[in-house]
């Protein structure tokens, strides 16, 4: 199947492939720019993005704000005019400041999830940054978009539907995920496509719906497009590429994982998440704790350091750097068998040979 282009608010990507944001430190300027160069949309994770700055442990907010501009600048220089995005979690502290800074620095697209980004339009006001909510159901989509229309007179430039097979934090209850009763990506996509179709007709627009979670191949992409999606979001496949910003050890954890090594957990946030099985995960799942010497206050009121088994930020930072830590991954991470390159992966996803794509 020939893949069509993806149009997000007038920004046209040659391929309808959005590289999912992966934090902490998994998708930064190197990976995002590589995907953008190949005709997709590359996303930088804005979650604790300043972790490599020595000042991060003294003033993480200042370090994060500084790193947002720095990573956008580096990605822009490498992207050859491609489309770049940033992703933020609405539940992280100073979320509004981070979004405003990314928009001020000229990022093309911002997507937000982990809660409903009800105030997102005002955070990018006066800029050219396109905005996309990440939702797990048509109900969440309706709530978000109706608020945007009523309060800001603003429609989304795209909508990302994230299903239960995605990696990292998930918008579903843990018991539903384990029981297999969470709504499938296919069903949620159909419902959101229908709802967005009504808006497209009413407002004479063309808002793309982007489906994500458990998508790994060209055939998977074709299947989602057949349901009415305009594009797909993929994270796990890009984690095992040479251009991924994480360590070699992180990438090899995907390559060496088997299907049964991908598991559901309850993160310190109290939210359901999907991760790759590691000795670290064994340790913190069996009642042991990792001392939290310093709390970054990145999600106050949601994460409770006095009772948490480990610091989520440090566990993710350590794994990105190749140390024992928490490794998030999608449900199909066990199907990855090698570390490849972004050009080869994008060619395979597009349904052409790497030689033809060169």
mmCIF file of C-alpha atoms in Angstrom:
data_model
loop_
_atom_site.group_PDB
_atom_site.id
_atom_site.type_symbol
_atom_site.label_atom_id
_atom_site.label_comp_id
_atom_site.label_asym_id
_atom_site.label_seq_id
_atom_site.Cartn_x
_atom_site.Cartn_y
_atom_site.Cartn_z
ATOM 1 C CA UNK A 1 0.000 0.000 0.000
ATOM 2 C CA UNK A 2 1.257 3.471 -0.883
ATOM 3 C CA UNK A 3 1.122 5.597 2.252
ATOM 4 C CA UNK A 4 -0.419 9.060 1.907
ATOM 5 C CA UNK A 5 1.012 12.233 3.373
ATOM 6 C CA UNK A 6 -0.132 13.534 6.748
ATOM 7 C CA UNK A 7 -1.405 17.115 7.000
ATOM 8 C CA UNK A 8 -1.434 18.638 10.480
ATOM 9 C CA UNK A 9 -2.678 22.198 10.338
ATOM 10 C CA UNK A 10 -1.015 22.828 6.988
ATOM 11 C CA UNK A 11 2.240 21.065 7.913
ATOM 12 C CA UNK A 12 2.636 18.241 5.425
ATOM 13 C CA UNK A 13 4.647 15.156 6.312
ATOM 14 C CA UNK A 14 5.531 12.909 3.374
ATOM 15 C CA UNK A 15 4.657 9.829 5.448
ATOM 16 C CA UNK A 16 1.761 9.490 7.923
ATOM 17 C CA UNK A 17 4.105 8.347 10.676
ATOM 18 C CA UNK A 18 4.449 10.185 13.975
ATOM 19 C CA UNK A 19 7.329 8.995 16.131
ATOM 20 C CA UNK A 20 5.903 8.719 19.622
ATOM 21 C CA UNK A 21 7.522 10.702 22.394
ATOM 22 C CA UNK A 22 9.513 8.563 24.838
ATOM 23 C CA UNK A 23 10.913 9.892 28.071
ATOM 24 C CA UNK A 24 13.003 10.338 29.969
ATOM 25 C CA UNK A 25 15.778 10.909 27.432
ATOM 26 C CA UNK A 26 14.768 8.281 24.882
ATOM 27 C CA UNK A 27 13.485 10.582 22.154
ATOM 28 C CA UNK A 28 15.421 13.818 22.077
ATOM 29 C CA UNK A 29 16.866 15.861 19.204
ATOM 30 C CA UNK A 30 18.828 13.051 17.568
ATOM 31 C CA UNK A 31 15.938 10.630 17.137
ATOM 32 C CA UNK A 32 13.299 13.250 16.394
ATOM 33 C CA UNK A 33 15.398 14.930 13.715
ATOM 34 C CA UNK A 34 16.216 11.591 12.069
ATOM 35 C CA UNK A 35 12.522 10.749 11.757
ATOM 36 C CA UNK A 36 11.747 14.247 10.455
ATOM 37 C CA UNK A 37 14.473 13.914 7.793
ATOM 38 C CA UNK A 38 12.870 10.702 6.551
ATOM 39 C CA UNK A 39 9.484 12.325 6.023
ATOM 40 C CA UNK A 40 7.750 11.525 9.304
ATOM 41 C CA UNK A 41 7.103 13.755 12.303
ATOM 42 C CA UNK A 42 9.752 13.459 14.996
ATOM 43 C CA UNK A 43 8.801 14.094 18.611
ATOM 44 C CA UNK A 44 11.055 15.189 21.450
ATOM 45 C CA UNK A 45 9.975 14.170 24.939
ATOM 46 C CA UNK A 46 9.588 17.198 27.183
ATOM 47 C CA UNK A 47 9.491 15.115 30.366
ATOM 48 C CA UNK A 48 12.446 16.013 32.625
ATOM 49 C CA UNK A 49 14.302 17.000 29.466
ATOM 50 C CA UNK A 50 17.043 18.818 31.365
ATOM 51 C CA UNK A 51 18.266 15.725 33.212
ATOM 52 C CA UNK A 52 21.735 15.832 31.616
ATOM 53 C CA UNK A 53 22.392 19.380 32.852
ATOM 54 C CA UNK A 54 24.454 19.358 36.097
ATOM 55 C CA UNK A 55 22.124 22.008 37.514
ATOM 56 C CA UNK A 56 19.141 19.651 37.127
ATOM 57 C CA UNK A 57 19.624 18.273 40.640
ATOM 58 C CA UNK A 58 19.652 21.785 42.071
ATOM 59 C CA UNK A 59 16.952 23.474 39.984
ATOM 60 C CA UNK A 60 15.215 20.968 37.671
ATOM 61 C CA UNK A 61 12.671 23.501 36.427
ATOM 62 C CA UNK A 62 15.321 25.917 35.212
ATOM 63 C CA UNK A 63 17.303 23.041 33.666
ATOM 64 C CA UNK A 64 14.214 21.754 31.863
ATOM 65 C CA UNK A 65 13.314 25.171 30.467
ATOM 66 C CA UNK A 66 16.862 25.645 29.225
ATOM 67 C CA UNK A 67 16.966 22.187 27.637
ATOM 68 C CA UNK A 68 13.678 22.686 25.761
ATOM 69 C CA UNK A 69 15.181 25.473 23.681
ATOM 70 C CA UNK A 70 18.503 23.684 23.300
ATOM 71 C CA UNK A 71 16.970 20.433 22.054
ATOM 72 C CA UNK A 72 14.658 22.222 19.619
ATOM 73 C CA UNK A 73 17.624 24.174 18.234
ATOM 74 C CA UNK A 74 19.718 21.003 17.808
ATOM 75 C CA UNK A 75 16.847 19.093 16.215
ATOM 76 C CA UNK A 76 16.049 21.942 13.841
ATOM 77 C CA UNK A 77 19.659 22.035 12.643
ATOM 78 C CA UNK A 78 19.568 18.304 11.867
ATOM 79 C CA UNK A 79 16.016 17.883 10.563
ATOM 80 C CA UNK A 80 16.569 19.206 7.022
ATOM 81 C CA UNK A 81 13.328 21.142 7.129
ATOM 82 C CA UNK A 82 11.302 18.239 8.525
ATOM 83 C CA UNK A 83 8.468 18.551 11.016
ATOM 84 C CA UNK A 84 9.289 18.459 14.726
ATOM 85 C CA UNK A 85 7.060 18.098 17.755
ATOM 86 C CA UNK A 86 7.285 18.009 21.535
ATOM 87 C CA UNK A 87 5.188 16.101 24.013
ATOM 88 C CA UNK A 88 4.315 17.032 27.577
ATOM 89 C CA UNK A 89 2.359 15.384 30.380
ATOM 90 C CA UNK A 90 -0.406 17.571 31.762
ATOM 91 C CA UNK A 91 0.173 16.134 35.235
ATOM 92 C CA UNK A 92 3.780 17.294 35.502
ATOM 93 C CA UNK A 93 4.438 20.388 37.557
ATOM 94 C CA UNK A 94 5.159 23.547 35.546
ATOM 95 C CA UNK A 95 3.530 21.890 32.538
ATOM 96 C CA UNK A 96 2.193 25.281 31.411
ATOM 97 C CA UNK A 97 5.629 26.906 31.568
ATOM 98 C CA UNK A 98 7.206 24.091 29.569
ATOM 99 C CA UNK A 99 4.546 24.223 26.840
ATOM 100 C CA UNK A 100 4.836 27.984 26.549
ATOM 101 C CA UNK A 101 8.611 27.725 26.232
ATOM 102 C CA UNK A 102 8.417 25.088 23.498
ATOM 103 C CA UNK A 103 5.945 27.211 21.545
ATOM 104 C CA UNK A 104 8.087 30.313 22.067
ATOM 105 C CA UNK A 105 11.063 28.411 20.689
ATOM 106 C CA UNK A 106 9.128 27.603 17.538
ATOM 107 C CA UNK A 107 8.314 23.909 17.841
ATOM 108 C CA UNK A 108 5.971 22.841 15.041
ATOM 109 C CA UNK A 109 3.567 20.636 17.000
ATOM 110 C CA UNK A 110 2.805 19.970 20.653
ATOM 111 C CA UNK A 111 0.930 16.905 21.865
ATOM 112 C CA UNK A 112 -0.240 16.467 25.447
ATOM 113 C CA UNK A 113 -1.622 13.524 27.368
ATOM 114 C CA UNK A 114 -1.586 11.986 30.862
ATOM 115 C CA UNK A 115 -4.726 13.941 31.646
ATOM 116 C CA UNK A 116 -6.882 16.188 29.507
ATOM 117 C CA UNK A 117 -4.981 19.221 28.132
ATOM 118 C CA UNK A 118 -7.953 21.533 28.571
ATOM 119 C CA UNK A 119 -5.901 24.760 28.656
ATOM 120 C CA UNK A 120 -3.507 23.904 25.826
ATOM 121 C CA UNK A 121 -4.859 26.482 23.312
ATOM 122 C CA UNK A 122 -4.084 29.435 25.581
ATOM 123 C CA UNK A 123 -0.558 28.161 26.200
ATOM 124 C CA UNK A 124 0.358 28.455 22.507
ATOM 125 C CA UNK A 125 -1.659 31.593 21.793
ATOM 126 C CA UNK A 126 0.122 33.982 19.449
ATOM 127 C CA UNK A 127 2.398 31.288 17.994
ATOM 128 C CA UNK A 128 2.241 29.036 14.933
ATOM 129 C CA UNK A 129 2.553 25.858 16.993
ATOM 130 C CA UNK A 130 -0.055 23.228 16.141
ATOM 131 C CA UNK A 131 -1.689 21.345 19.008
ATOM 132 C CA UNK A 132 -2.928 17.779 19.434
ATOM 133 C CA UNK A 133 -4.544 16.178 22.478
ATOM 134 C CA UNK A 134 -3.754 12.539 23.239
ATOM 135 C CA UNK A 135 -6.893 10.636 24.224
ATOM 136 C CA UNK A 136 -7.818 7.033 24.933
ATOM 137 C CA UNK A 137 -11.540 7.290 24.144
ATOM 138 C CA UNK A 138 -14.074 9.308 22.222
ATOM 139 C CA UNK A 139 -15.432 10.569 25.550
ATOM 140 C CA UNK A 140 -12.077 12.117 26.447
ATOM 141 C CA UNK A 141 -11.858 13.539 22.943
ATOM 142 C CA UNK A 142 -15.306 15.146 23.177
ATOM 143 C CA UNK A 143 -14.574 16.644 26.594
ATOM 144 C CA UNK A 144 -11.310 18.175 25.428
ATOM 145 C CA UNK A 145 -12.407 19.449 22.044
ATOM 146 C CA UNK A 146 -15.722 20.834 23.264
ATOM 147 C CA UNK A 147 -13.850 22.803 25.946
ATOM 148 C CA UNK A 148 -11.444 24.160 23.353
ATOM 149 C CA UNK A 149 -14.297 25.244 21.105
ATOM 150 C CA UNK A 150 -16.346 26.807 23.897
ATOM 151 C CA UNK A 151 -13.553 28.599 25.751
ATOM 152 C CA UNK A 152 -11.039 29.378 23.021
ATOM 153 C CA UNK A 153 -12.875 29.024 19.726
ATOM 154 C CA UNK A 154 -10.093 26.625 18.753
ATOM 155 C CA UNK A 155 -10.179 23.228 17.076
ATOM 156 C CA UNK A 156 -7.326 20.746 17.413
ATOM 157 C CA UNK A 157 -4.874 20.449 14.531
ATOM 158 C CA UNK A 158 -4.905 16.700 15.052
ATOM 159 C CA UNK A 159 -6.005 14.108 17.595
ATOM 160 C CA UNK A 160 -3.903 11.179 18.802
ATOM 161 C CA UNK A 161 -5.829 8.105 19.945
ATOM 162 C CA UNK A 162 -3.642 5.942 22.168
ATOM 163 C CA UNK A 163 -4.767 2.371 22.730
ATOM 164 C CA UNK A 164 -4.080 -0.164 25.492
ATOM 165 C CA UNK A 165 -1.049 -1.754 23.773
ATOM 166 C CA UNK A 166 1.091 1.387 24.042
ATOM 167 C CA UNK A 167 4.151 1.652 26.272
ATOM 168 C CA UNK A 168 4.674 3.826 29.312
ATOM 169 C CA UNK A 169 1.746 5.311 31.200
ATOM 170 C CA UNK A 170 -1.646 4.288 29.850
ATOM 171 C CA UNK A 171 -5.059 5.898 29.984
ATOM 172 C CA UNK A 172 -6.774 2.773 31.282
ATOM 173 C CA UNK A 173 -7.334 1.070 34.623
ATOM 174 C CA UNK A 174 -4.823 -1.631 35.477
ATOM 175 C CA UNK A 175 -7.537 -4.188 36.133
ATOM 176 C CA UNK A 176 -9.074 -3.592 32.696
ATOM 177 C CA UNK A 177 -5.713 -3.946 31.013
ATOM 178 C CA UNK A 178 -4.979 -7.210 32.810
ATOM 179 C CA UNK A 179 -8.450 -8.573 32.128
ATOM 180 C CA UNK A 180 -8.345 -7.553 28.486
ATOM 181 C CA UNK A 181 -11.519 -5.474 28.880
ATOM 182 C CA UNK A 182 -10.000 -2.100 27.963
ATOM 183 C CA UNK A 183 -11.398 -0.703 24.724
ATOM 184 C CA UNK A 184 -9.247 -1.677 21.753
ATOM 185 C CA UNK A 185 -7.367 0.849 19.669
ATOM 186 C CA UNK A 186 -9.416 -0.164 16.661
ATOM 187 C CA UNK A 187 -12.760 0.511 18.351
ATOM 188 C CA UNK A 188 -11.595 3.779 19.899
ATOM 189 C CA UNK A 189 -10.200 4.928 16.566
ATOM 190 C CA UNK A 190 -13.472 4.222 14.765
ATOM 191 C CA UNK A 191 -15.417 6.227 17.337
ATOM 192 C CA UNK A 192 -13.017 9.170 17.334
ATOM 193 C CA UNK A 193 -12.918 9.181 13.519
ATOM 194 C CA UNK A 194 -16.721 9.390 13.481
ATOM 195 C CA UNK A 195 -16.761 12.245 15.986
ATOM 196 C CA UNK A 196 -13.992 14.188 14.268
ATOM 197 C CA UNK A 197 -15.765 13.597 10.969
ATOM 198 C CA UNK A 198 -18.781 15.451 12.352
ATOM 199 C CA UNK A 199 -16.549 18.377 13.295
ATOM 200 C CA UNK A 200 -14.875 18.349 9.901
ATOM 201 C CA UNK A 201 -18.268 18.660 8.235
ATOM 202 C CA UNK A 202 -19.580 21.268 10.665
ATOM 203 C CA UNK A 203 -16.510 23.536 10.489
ATOM 204 C CA UNK A 204 -15.341 22.677 6.961
ATOM 205 C CA UNK A 205 -11.941 21.480 8.163
ATOM 206 C CA UNK A 206 -9.910 18.293 7.917
ATOM 207 C CA UNK A 207 -8.580 17.266 11.326
ATOM 208 C CA UNK A 208 -6.424 14.133 11.156
ATOM 209 C CA UNK A 209 -6.880 11.290 13.621
ATOM 210 C CA UNK A 210 -3.618 9.534 14.502
ATOM 211 C CA UNK A 211 -3.792 6.055 16.015
ATOM 212 C CA UNK A 212 -1.100 4.723 18.334
ATOM 213 C CA UNK A 213 -0.309 1.724 20.515
ATOM 214 C CA UNK A 214 0.828 -1.682 19.289
ATOM 215 C CA UNK A 215 1.700 -0.581 15.744
ATOM 216 C CA UNK A 216 4.935 -2.069 14.448
ATOM 217 C CA UNK A 217 4.733 -2.803 10.704
ATOM 218 C CA UNK A 218 3.625 -1.457 7.330
ATOM 219 C CA UNK A 219 0.645 -3.787 7.488
ATOM 220 C CA UNK A 220 -0.349 -2.375 10.874
ATOM 221 C CA UNK A 221 -0.276 1.133 9.422
ATOM 222 C CA UNK A 222 -2.385 0.090 6.445
ATOM 223 C CA UNK A 223 -4.904 -1.473 8.823
ATOM 224 C CA UNK A 224 -5.307 1.715 10.831
ATOM 225 C CA UNK A 225 -5.640 3.857 7.701
ATOM 226 C CA UNK A 226 -8.381 1.485 6.524
ATOM 227 C CA UNK A 227 -10.303 2.329 9.714
ATOM 228 C CA UNK A 228 -10.253 6.018 8.812
ATOM 229 C CA UNK A 229 -7.140 7.160 10.670
ATOM 230 C CA UNK A 230 -4.988 9.666 8.797
ATOM 231 C CA UNK A 231 -1.769 8.473 10.378
ATOM 232 C CA UNK A 232 -0.178 6.432 13.128
ATOM 233 C CA UNK A 233 1.959 7.097 16.169
ATOM 234 C CA UNK A 234 4.781 4.650 16.911
ATOM 235 C CA UNK A 235 7.255 4.710 19.774
ATOM 236 C CA UNK A 236 8.582 1.249 20.560
ATOM 237 C CA UNK A 237 9.846 0.548 17.035
ATOM 238 C CA UNK A 238 11.995 3.686 17.122
ATOM 239 C CA UNK A 239 13.539 2.909 20.514
ATOM 240 C CA UNK A 240 15.701 0.186 18.955
ATOM 241 C CA UNK A 241 17.381 2.408 16.372
ATOM 242 C CA UNK A 242 20.926 3.687 16.219
ATOM 243 C CA UNK A 243 19.606 7.246 16.274
ATOM 244 C CA UNK A 244 17.585 6.760 19.475
ATOM 245 C CA UNK A 245 18.988 9.027 22.196
ATOM 246 C CA UNK A 246 19.123 6.255 24.816
ATOM 247 C CA UNK A 247 22.088 4.041 25.676
ATOM 248 C CA UNK A 248 23.003 0.845 23.862
ATOM 249 C CA UNK A 249 22.009 -1.142 26.955
ATOM 250 C CA UNK A 250 18.521 0.356 26.825
ATOM 251 C CA UNK A 251 18.109 -0.635 23.184
ATOM 252 C CA UNK A 252 19.400 -4.150 23.797
ATOM 253 C CA UNK A 253 16.769 -4.620 26.504
ATOM 254 C CA UNK A 254 14.199 -4.408 23.700
ATOM 255 C CA UNK A 255 16.166 -6.694 21.387
ATOM 256 C CA UNK A 256 16.610 -9.320 24.090
ATOM 257 C CA UNK A 257 13.033 -9.140 25.396
ATOM 258 C CA UNK A 258 10.610 -11.941 24.694
ATOM 259 C CA UNK A 259 6.854 -11.528 24.458
ATOM 260 C CA UNK A 260 6.406 -12.628 28.069
ATOM 261 C CA UNK A 261 8.965 -10.052 29.240
ATOM 262 C CA UNK A 262 6.621 -7.145 28.549
ATOM 263 C CA UNK A 263 4.478 -6.556 31.594
ATOM 264 C CA UNK A 264 1.899 -4.247 33.135
ATOM 265 C CA UNK A 265 2.778 -2.359 36.303
ATOM 266 C CA UNK A 266 1.432 0.312 38.604
ATOM 267 C CA UNK A 267 3.946 3.154 38.523
ATOM 268 C CA UNK A 268 4.674 5.421 41.519
ATOM 269 C CA UNK A 269 2.140 7.825 40.011
ATOM 270 C CA UNK A 270 -0.607 5.300 40.701
ATOM 271 C CA UNK A 271 -1.200 5.021 36.953
ATOM 272 C CA UNK A 272 -1.068 1.824 34.947
ATOM 273 C CA UNK A 273 1.979 1.495 32.731
ATOM 274 C CA UNK A 274 3.680 -1.052 30.500
ATOM 275 C CA UNK A 275 7.370 -1.875 30.884
ATOM 276 C CA UNK A 276 10.006 -4.391 29.854
ATOM 277 C CA UNK A 277 10.853 -6.947 32.531
ATOM 278 C CA UNK A 278 14.242 -6.272 34.157
ATOM 279 C CA UNK A 279 15.938 -7.234 37.446
ATOM 280 C CA UNK A 280 15.234 -3.682 38.634
ATOM 281 C CA UNK A 281 11.528 -4.179 38.001
ATOM 282 C CA UNK A 282 11.710 -7.497 39.871
ATOM 283 C CA UNK A 283 13.251 -5.741 42.833
ATOM 284 C CA UNK A 284 10.695 -2.950 43.157
ATOM 285 C CA UNK A 285 7.771 -5.271 42.402
ATOM 286 C CA UNK A 286 8.665 -7.706 45.171
ATOM 287 C CA UNK A 287 8.383 -5.291 48.064
ATOM 288 C CA UNK A 288 11.917 -3.893 47.999
ATOM 289 C CA UNK A 289 12.456 -0.161 47.730
ATOM 290 C CA UNK A 290 15.088 2.106 46.233
ATOM 291 C CA UNK A 291 15.847 4.963 48.590
ATOM 292 C CA UNK A 292 14.567 8.334 47.400
ATOM 293 C CA UNK A 293 17.234 10.787 48.515
ATOM 294 C CA UNK A 294 15.764 13.730 46.655
ATOM 295 C CA UNK A 295 12.297 14.387 45.291
ATOM 296 C CA UNK A 296 12.100 16.511 42.126
ATOM 297 C CA UNK A 297 8.456 17.400 42.851
ATOM 298 C CA UNK A 298 7.696 16.657 39.216
ATOM 299 C CA UNK A 299 4.198 15.352 39.937
ATOM 300 C CA UNK A 300 3.171 16.596 43.387
ATOM 301 C CA UNK A 301 -0.090 15.202 44.673
ATOM 302 C CA UNK A 302 0.167 12.272 42.275
ATOM 303 C CA UNK A 303 3.496 10.720 43.171
ATOM 304 C CA UNK A 304 4.148 10.363 46.914
ATOM 305 C CA UNK A 305 7.865 9.958 47.737
ATOM 306 C CA UNK A 306 7.195 9.031 51.341
ATOM 307 C CA UNK A 307 5.483 5.818 50.268
ATOM 308 C CA UNK A 308 6.805 5.182 46.740
ATOM 309 C CA UNK A 309 9.032 2.159 46.171
ATOM 310 C CA UNK A 310 11.316 4.191 43.922
ATOM 311 C CA UNK A 311 11.674 7.564 42.201
ATOM 312 C CA UNK A 312 10.109 7.300 38.764
ATOM 313 C CA UNK A 313 12.257 10.075 37.290
ATOM 314 C CA UNK A 314 15.533 8.575 38.499
ATOM 315 C CA UNK A 315 14.516 5.063 37.441
ATOM 316 C CA UNK A 316 13.872 6.304 33.898
ATOM 317 C CA UNK A 317 16.977 8.511 33.821
ATOM 318 C CA UNK A 318 19.161 5.600 34.939
ATOM 319 C CA UNK A 319 17.787 3.225 32.300
ATOM 320 C CA UNK A 320 18.269 5.791 29.533
ATOM 321 C CA UNK A 321 21.916 6.048 30.572
ATOM 322 C CA UNK A 322 22.458 2.301 30.644
ATOM 323 C CA UNK A 323 22.175 1.783 34.391
ATOM 324 C CA UNK A 324 19.628 -0.520 36.076
ATOM 325 C CA UNK A 325 16.278 1.225 36.000
ATOM 326 C CA UNK A 326 12.771 1.216 34.584
ATOM 327 C CA UNK A 327 12.349 0.574 30.856
ATOM 328 C CA UNK A 328 8.965 1.416 29.389
ATOM 329 C CA UNK A 329 7.879 -0.364 26.215
ATOM 330 C CA UNK A 330 4.865 -1.225 24.118
ATOM 331 C CA UNK A 331 3.060 -4.561 24.142
ATOM 332 C CA UNK A 332 4.957 -5.750 21.067
ATOM 333 C CA UNK A 333 8.452 -4.894 22.236
ATOM 334 C CA UNK A 334 9.205 -8.625 22.302
ATOM 335 C CA UNK A 335 8.927 -8.719 18.501
ATOM 336 C CA UNK A 336 11.954 -6.462 18.047
ATOM 337 C CA UNK A 337 15.002 -8.552 17.178
ATOM 338 C CA UNK A 338 17.687 -6.066 16.128
ATOM 339 C CA UNK A 339 18.897 -2.501 16.383
ATOM 340 C CA UNK A 340 18.268 -0.860 13.024
ATOM 341 C CA UNK A 341 18.507 2.656 11.634
ATOM 342 C CA UNK A 342 15.761 5.224 11.205
ATOM 343 C CA UNK A 343 16.124 5.298 7.379
ATOM 344 C CA UNK A 344 15.792 1.516 7.163
ATOM 345 C CA UNK A 345 12.879 1.431 9.586
ATOM 346 C CA UNK A 346 11.029 4.230 7.799
ATOM 347 C CA UNK A 347 11.568 2.503 4.459
ATOM 348 C CA UNK A 348 10.125 -0.744 5.827
ATOM 349 C CA UNK A 349 7.172 1.096 7.338
ATOM 350 C CA UNK A 350 6.559 2.847 4.026
ATOM 351 C CA UNK A 351 6.590 -0.521 2.255
ATOM 352 C CA UNK A 352 9.680 0.153 0.152
ATOM 353 C CA UNK A 353 13.225 -1.178 0.254
ATOM 354 C CA UNK A 354 15.922 0.843 1.969
ATOM 355 C CA UNK A 355 17.759 1.096 -1.368
ATOM 356 C CA UNK A 356 14.724 2.606 -3.088
ATOM 357 C CA UNK A 357 14.240 5.100 -0.255
ATOM 358 C CA UNK A 358 17.832 6.341 -0.412
#
